[in-house]
Amino acid sequence: TDMIHSVLEGICYHLRWQLEAQEEKIKTSDTIRLVGGGALAPLTCQILADILGRDVETVDSPQNVGAVGAAVLMAVGFNIIEQIEDAKELIEVKARYSPDMKNKAIHDRNFKIFKSLYRRNKKAFEILNGGAGL
């Protein structure tokens, strides 16, 4: 189980890194809505909340959000709802995960190490992916 937990943390560290890069350009929501198959696992949701230091919400059938999005666009197109933003009222939050700030402090330290390990190993990653040699 430790190995699975570590893999989930690594995925969530990558999500944090992407979110931080995005926020250099635009402001994002304080609450994160997690969708897809990973949102079915409460452990993943809690780890993400702890790593981001933000509330994480899930919805019913998070693996089907693509179909829900298509239905919302169709509803807007047929004037069933006025605008896409109105869909928020139709999609209920199933669960909310709040960060444990003790865990956040540990993850903040580990995240710095995570990023430094990536930078130090970048050349090796390039070689493994068919790039030039060391």
Coordinates of N, CA and C in Angstrom, one line a residue:
T1 N 0.8 -1.2 0.0 CA 0.0 0.0 0.0 C 0.9 1.3 0.0
D2 N 2.1 1.2 0.6 CA 2.9 2.4 0.6 C 3.3 2.8 -0.8
M3 N 3.6 1.7 -1.7 CA 3.9 2.0 -3.1 C 2.8 2.7 -3.8
I4 N 1.6 2.2 -3.6 CA 0.4 2.8 -4.3 C 0.2 4.3 -3.8
H5 N 0.4 4.5 -2.5 CA 0.3 5.8 -1.9 C 1.3 6.7 -2.5
S6 N 2.5 6.2 -2.7 CA 3.6 7.1 -3.3 C 3.3 7.4 -4.7
V7 N 2.7 6.5 -5.5 CA 2.4 6.8 -6.9 C 1.3 7.9 -6.9
L8 N 0.3 7.7 -6.0 CA -0.8 8.8 -6.0 C -0.2 10.1 -5.6
E9 N 0.7 10.2 -4.6 CA 1.3 11.4 -4.3 C 2.1 12.0 -5.5
G10 N 2.8 11.2 -6.2 CA 3.6 11.7 -7.4 C 2.6 12.3 -8.4
I11 N 1.5 11.6 -8.7 CA 0.5 12.2 -9.6 C 0.0 13.5 -9.1
C12 N -0.3 13.6 -7.8 CA -0.8 14.8 -7.2 C 0.2 15.9 -7.2
Y13 N 1.5 15.6 -7.0 CA 2.6 16.6 -7.1 C 2.6 17.2 -8.5
H14 N 2.5 16.3 -9.5 CA 2.5 16.8 -10.9 C 1.3 17.7 -11.1
L15 N 0.1 17.4 -10.6 CA -1.1 18.2 -10.7 C -0.8 19.6 -10.1
R16 N -0.2 19.6 -8.9 CA 0.2 20.8 -8.2 C 1.1 21.7 -9.1
W17 N 2.1 21.0 -9.6 CA 3.1 21.7 -10.5 C 2.4 22.4 -11.7
Q18 N 1.5 21.6 -12.3 CA 0.7 22.2 -13.4 C -0.2 23.3 -13.0
L19 N -0.8 23.2 -11.9 CA -1.7 24.2 -11.4 C -0.9 25.5 -11.0
E20 N 0.3 25.4 -10.4 CA 1.1 26.5 -10.1 C 1.5 27.2 -11.4
A21 N 1.9 26.5 -12.4 CA 2.2 27.1 -13.7 C 1.1 27.8 -14.3
Q22 N -0.1 27.2 -14.3 CA -1.3 27.8 -14.8 C -1.6 29.1 -14.1
E23 N -1.4 29.1 -12.8 CA -1.8 30.3 -12.0 C -0.8 31.5 -12.2
E24 N 0.3 31.2 -12.8 CA 1.2 32.3 -13.2 C 0.5 33.2 -14.3
K25 N -0.4 32.6 -15.0 CA -1.1 33.3 -16.2 C -2.5 33.7 -15.8
I26 N -3.3 32.8 -15.1 CA -4.6 33.2 -14.8 C -5.0 32.7 -13.4
K27 N -5.9 33.4 -12.8 CA -6.4 33.0 -11.5 C -7.3 31.8 -11.6
T28 N -7.2 30.8 -10.7 CA -8.0 29.6 -10.8 C -8.9 29.6 -9.5
S29 N -9.8 28.7 -9.5 CA -10.8 28.7 -8.3 C -10.0 28.2 -7.1
D30 N -10.5 28.7 -5.9 CA -9.9 28.3 -4.7 C -10.3 26.8 -4.4
T31 N -11.4 26.4 -4.9 CA -11.8 25.0 -4.7 C -11.6 24.2 -6.0
I32 N -11.1 23.1 -5.9 CA -10.8 22.2 -7.1 C -11.8 21.2 -7.2
R33 N -12.4 21.0 -8.4 CA -13.4 20.0 -8.7 C -12.6 18.9 -9.5
L34 N -12.4 17.8 -8.8 CA -11.7 16.6 -9.4 C -12.7 15.7 -10.1
V35 N -12.4 15.4 -11.4 CA -13.2 14.5 -12.2 C -12.4 13.4 -12.8
G36 N -13.0 12.5 -13.4 CA -12.3 11.3 -14.0 C -12.3 10.2 -13.0
G37 N -11.7 9.1 -13.5 CA -11.7 7.9 -12.6 C -11.0 8.0 -11.3
G38 N -10.0 8.9 -11.2 CA -9.3 9.1 -10.0 C -10.2 9.7 -8.9
A39 N -11.2 10.4 -9.3 CA -12.1 11.1 -8.4 C -13.0 10.0 -7.7
L40 N -13.0 8.8 -8.1 CA -13.8 7.7 -7.5 C -13.1 7.2 -6.2
A41 N -11.9 7.5 -6.0 CA -11.1 7.1 -4.8 C -11.0 8.2 -3.8
P42 N -11.6 8.0 -2.6 CA -11.5 9.0 -1.6 C -10.1 9.3 -1.2
L43 N -9.2 8.3 -1.2 CA -7.8 8.5 -0.8 C -7.1 9.5 -1.8
T44 N -7.4 9.3 -3.1 CA -6.8 10.2 -4.1 C -7.3 11.7 -3.8
C45 N -8.5 11.8 -3.6 CA -9.1 13.1 -3.3 C -8.5 13.8 -2.1
Q46 N -8.3 13.0 -1.0 CA -7.7 13.6 0.2 C -6.3 13.9 0.0
I47 N -5.5 13.1 -0.7 CA -4.1 13.4 -0.9 C -4.0 14.7 -1.8
L48 N -4.8 14.8 -2.8 CA -4.8 16.0 -3.6 C -5.1 17.3 -2.7
A49 N -6.1 17.2 -1.9 CA -6.5 18.3 -1.0 C -5.3 18.7 -0.1
D50 N -4.6 17.7 0.4 CA -3.5 17.9 1.3 C -2.3 18.5 0.6
I51 N -2.1 18.1 -0.6 CA -0.9 18.6 -1.4 C -1.2 20.0 -1.9
L52 N -2.4 20.3 -2.3 CA -2.8 21.6 -2.8 C -3.0 22.6 -1.7
G53 N -3.5 22.1 -0.6 CA -3.9 23.0 0.5 C -5.2 23.7 0.2
R54 N -6.0 23.0 -0.6 CA -7.3 23.5 -1.1 C -8.4 22.5 -0.9
D55 N -9.7 22.9 -0.8 CA -10.8 21.9 -0.8 C -10.9 21.3 -2.2
V56 N -11.2 20.0 -2.2 CA -11.4 19.3 -3.4 C -12.8 18.7 -3.4
E57 N -13.5 18.9 -4.5 CA -14.9 18.4 -4.6 C -15.0 17.4 -5.7
T58 N -15.9 16.4 -5.5 CA -16.2 15.5 -6.5 C -17.7 15.5 -6.8
V59 N -18.1 15.0 -7.9 CA -19.5 14.9 -8.4 C -19.9 13.5 -8.6
D60 N -21.2 13.2 -8.7 CA -21.7 11.9 -9.1 C -21.1 11.5 -10.5
S61 N -20.8 10.3 -10.6 CA -20.3 9.8 -11.9 C -19.2 10.6 -12.5
P62 N -18.1 10.9 -11.7 CA -17.0 11.8 -12.2 C -16.3 11.3 -13.5
Q63 N -16.5 10.0 -13.8 CA -15.8 9.4 -15.0 C -16.7 9.8 -16.2
N64 N -17.9 10.3 -16.0 CA -18.7 10.6 -17.2 C -18.9 12.1 -17.4
V65 N -18.0 12.9 -16.9 CA -18.1 14.4 -17.1 C -18.0 14.8 -18.5
G66 N -17.4 14.1 -19.4 CA -17.3 14.4 -20.8 C -18.7 14.4 -21.4
A67 N -19.5 13.4 -21.1 CA -20.9 13.3 -21.6 C -21.7 14.4 -21.0
V68 N -21.5 14.7 -19.7 CA -22.3 15.7 -19.0 C -22.0 17.1 -19.7
G69 N -20.7 17.3 -20.0 CA -20.3 18.5 -20.7 C -21.0 18.7 -22.0
A70 N -21.0 17.6 -22.8 CA -21.7 17.6 -24.1 C -23.2 17.9 -24.0
A71 N -23.8 17.3 -22.9 CA -25.2 17.5 -22.7 C -25.5 19.0 -22.4
V72 N -24.6 19.6 -21.6 CA -24.7 21.0 -21.2 C -24.6 21.9 -22.5
L73 N -23.6 21.6 -23.3 CA -23.5 22.4 -24.5 C -24.7 22.2 -25.4
M74 N -25.3 21.0 -25.5 CA -26.5 20.8 -26.3 C -27.6 21.6 -25.7
A75 N -27.7 21.6 -24.3 CA -28.8 22.3 -23.7 C -28.7 23.8 -23.9
V76 N -27.5 24.4 -24.0 CA -27.3 25.8 -24.3 C -27.7 26.0 -25.7
G77 N -27.3 25.1 -26.6 CA -27.6 25.3 -28.1 C -29.1 25.3 -28.3
F78 N -29.8 24.5 -27.6 CA -31.3 24.4 -27.8 C -32.0 25.4 -26.8
N79 N -31.3 26.3 -26.2 CA -31.9 27.2 -25.3 C -32.7 26.6 -24.1
I80 N -32.3 25.4 -23.7 CA -32.9 24.8 -22.5 C -32.3 25.5 -21.3
I81 N -31.0 25.8 -21.3 CA -30.4 26.7 -20.3 C -29.8 27.8 -21.0
E82 N -29.7 29.0 -20.4 CA -29.3 30.2 -21.1 C -27.8 30.2 -21.4
Q83 N -26.9 29.8 -20.4 CA -25.5 29.9 -20.6 C -24.8 28.7 -19.9
I84 N -23.6 28.5 -20.3 CA -22.8 27.3 -19.7 C -22.7 27.5 -18.2
E85 N -22.5 28.7 -17.7 CA -22.4 28.9 -16.3 C -23.6 28.4 -15.4
D86 N -24.7 28.4 -16.1 CA -25.9 27.9 -15.4 C -25.9 26.4 -15.0
A87 N -25.0 25.7 -15.7 CA -24.9 24.3 -15.4 C -24.4 24.0 -14.0
K88 N -23.7 25.0 -13.4 CA -23.3 24.8 -12.0 C -24.4 24.4 -11.1
E89 N -25.6 25.0 -11.4 CA -26.8 24.7 -10.5 C -27.3 23.3 -10.7
L90 N -27.0 22.7 -11.9 CA -27.5 21.4 -12.2 C -26.6 20.2 -11.7
I91 N -25.3 20.5 -11.5 CA -24.3 19.5 -11.1 C -24.0 19.6 -9.6
E92 N -24.5 18.7 -8.9 CA -24.3 18.7 -7.4 C -23.0 18.2 -7.0
V93 N -22.4 18.7 -5.9 CA -21.2 18.2 -5.3 C -21.6 17.0 -4.5
K94 N -20.8 15.9 -4.7 CA -21.1 14.6 -4.0 C -20.3 14.6 -2.7
A95 N -19.0 15.0 -2.8 CA -18.2 15.0 -1.6 C -17.2 16.1 -1.6
R96 N -16.8 16.5 -0.4 CA -15.8 17.6 -0.3 C -14.7 17.1 0.6
Y97 N -13.5 17.4 0.2 CA -12.3 16.9 1.0 C -11.5 18.2 1.3
S98 N -11.3 18.4 2.6 CA -10.6 19.6 3.1 C -9.2 19.2 3.5
P99 N -8.2 20.1 3.2 CA -6.8 19.7 3.5 C -6.5 19.6 5.0
D100 N -5.7 18.6 5.3 CA -5.1 18.4 6.7 C -3.8 19.2 6.6
M101 N -3.8 20.4 7.3 CA -2.7 21.3 7.3 C -1.4 20.6 7.8
K102 N -1.4 19.7 8.7 CA -0.2 19.0 9.1 C 0.4 18.2 7.9
N103 N -0.5 17.6 7.2 CA 0.0 16.8 6.0 C 0.5 17.8 4.9
K104 N -0.2 19.0 4.8 CA 0.2 20.0 3.8 C 1.7 20.4 4.1
A105 N 2.0 20.7 5.3 CA 3.4 21.1 5.7 C 4.4 20.0 5.2
I106 N 4.1 18.8 5.4 CA 5.0 17.7 5.0 C 5.1 17.7 3.4
H107 N 3.9 17.8 2.8 CA 3.9 17.8 1.3 C 4.6 19.0 0.7
D108 N 4.5 20.2 1.4 CA 5.2 21.4 0.9 C 6.7 21.1 0.8
R109 N 7.3 20.5 1.9 CA 8.7 20.1 1.9 C 9.0 19.1 0.8
N110 N 8.2 18.0 0.7 CA 8.4 17.0 -0.2 C 8.3 17.5 -1.7
F111 N 7.4 18.4 -1.9 CA 7.2 19.0 -3.2 C 8.4 19.7 -3.7
K112 N 9.1 20.4 -2.9 CA 10.3 21.1 -3.2 C 11.4 20.1 -3.7
I113 N 11.5 19.0 -2.9 CA 12.4 17.9 -3.2 C 12.0 17.2 -4.6
F114 N 10.7 17.0 -4.7 CA 10.2 16.4 -6.0 C 10.6 17.2 -7.2
K115 N 10.5 18.5 -7.1 CA 10.8 19.4 -8.3 C 12.4 19.4 -8.5
S116 N 13.1 19.4 -7.4 CA 14.6 19.4 -7.6 C 15.1 18.0 -8.2
L117 N 14.4 16.9 -7.8 CA 14.8 15.6 -8.3 C 14.5 15.6 -9.8
Y118 N 13.4 16.1 -10.2 CA 13.1 16.2 -11.7 C 14.2 17.0 -12.4
R119 N 14.5 18.1 -11.9 CA 15.5 19.0 -12.6 C 16.9 18.2 -12.7
R120 N 17.3 17.6 -11.6 CA 18.5 16.8 -11.6 C 18.5 15.6 -12.6
N121 N 17.4 15.1 -12.8 CA 17.3 13.9 -13.6 C 16.8 14.1 -15.0
K122 N 16.6 15.4 -15.4 CA 16.0 15.7 -16.7 C 16.8 15.1 -17.9
K123 N 18.1 15.2 -17.8 CA 18.9 14.7 -18.9 C 18.7 13.2 -19.0
A124 N 18.7 12.5 -17.9 CA 18.5 11.0 -17.9 C 17.1 10.7 -18.5
F125 N 16.1 11.5 -18.2 CA 14.8 11.3 -18.7 C 14.8 11.4 -20.3
E126 N 15.5 12.4 -20.7 CA 15.6 12.7 -22.2 C 16.2 11.4 -22.9
I127 N 17.3 10.9 -22.3 CA 17.9 9.7 -22.9 C 16.9 8.5 -22.9
L128 N 16.3 8.3 -21.8 CA 15.3 7.2 -21.7 C 14.2 7.3 -22.7
N129 N 13.9 8.6 -23.2 CA 12.9 8.8 -24.2 C 13.4 9.0 -25.6
G130 N 14.6 8.5 -25.8 CA 15.2 8.5 -27.1 C 16.0 9.8 -27.5
G131 N 16.3 10.6 -26.5 CA 17.0 11.8 -26.8 C 18.5 11.6 -26.9
A132 N 19.3 12.7 -26.9 CA 20.7 12.6 -27.0 C 21.3 12.1 -25.7
G133 N 22.6 11.6 -25.8 CA 23.3 10.9 -24.7 C 23.8 12.0 -23.7
L134 N 24.2 11.4 -22.6 CA 24.8 12.3 -21.5 C 26.1 12.9 -22.0

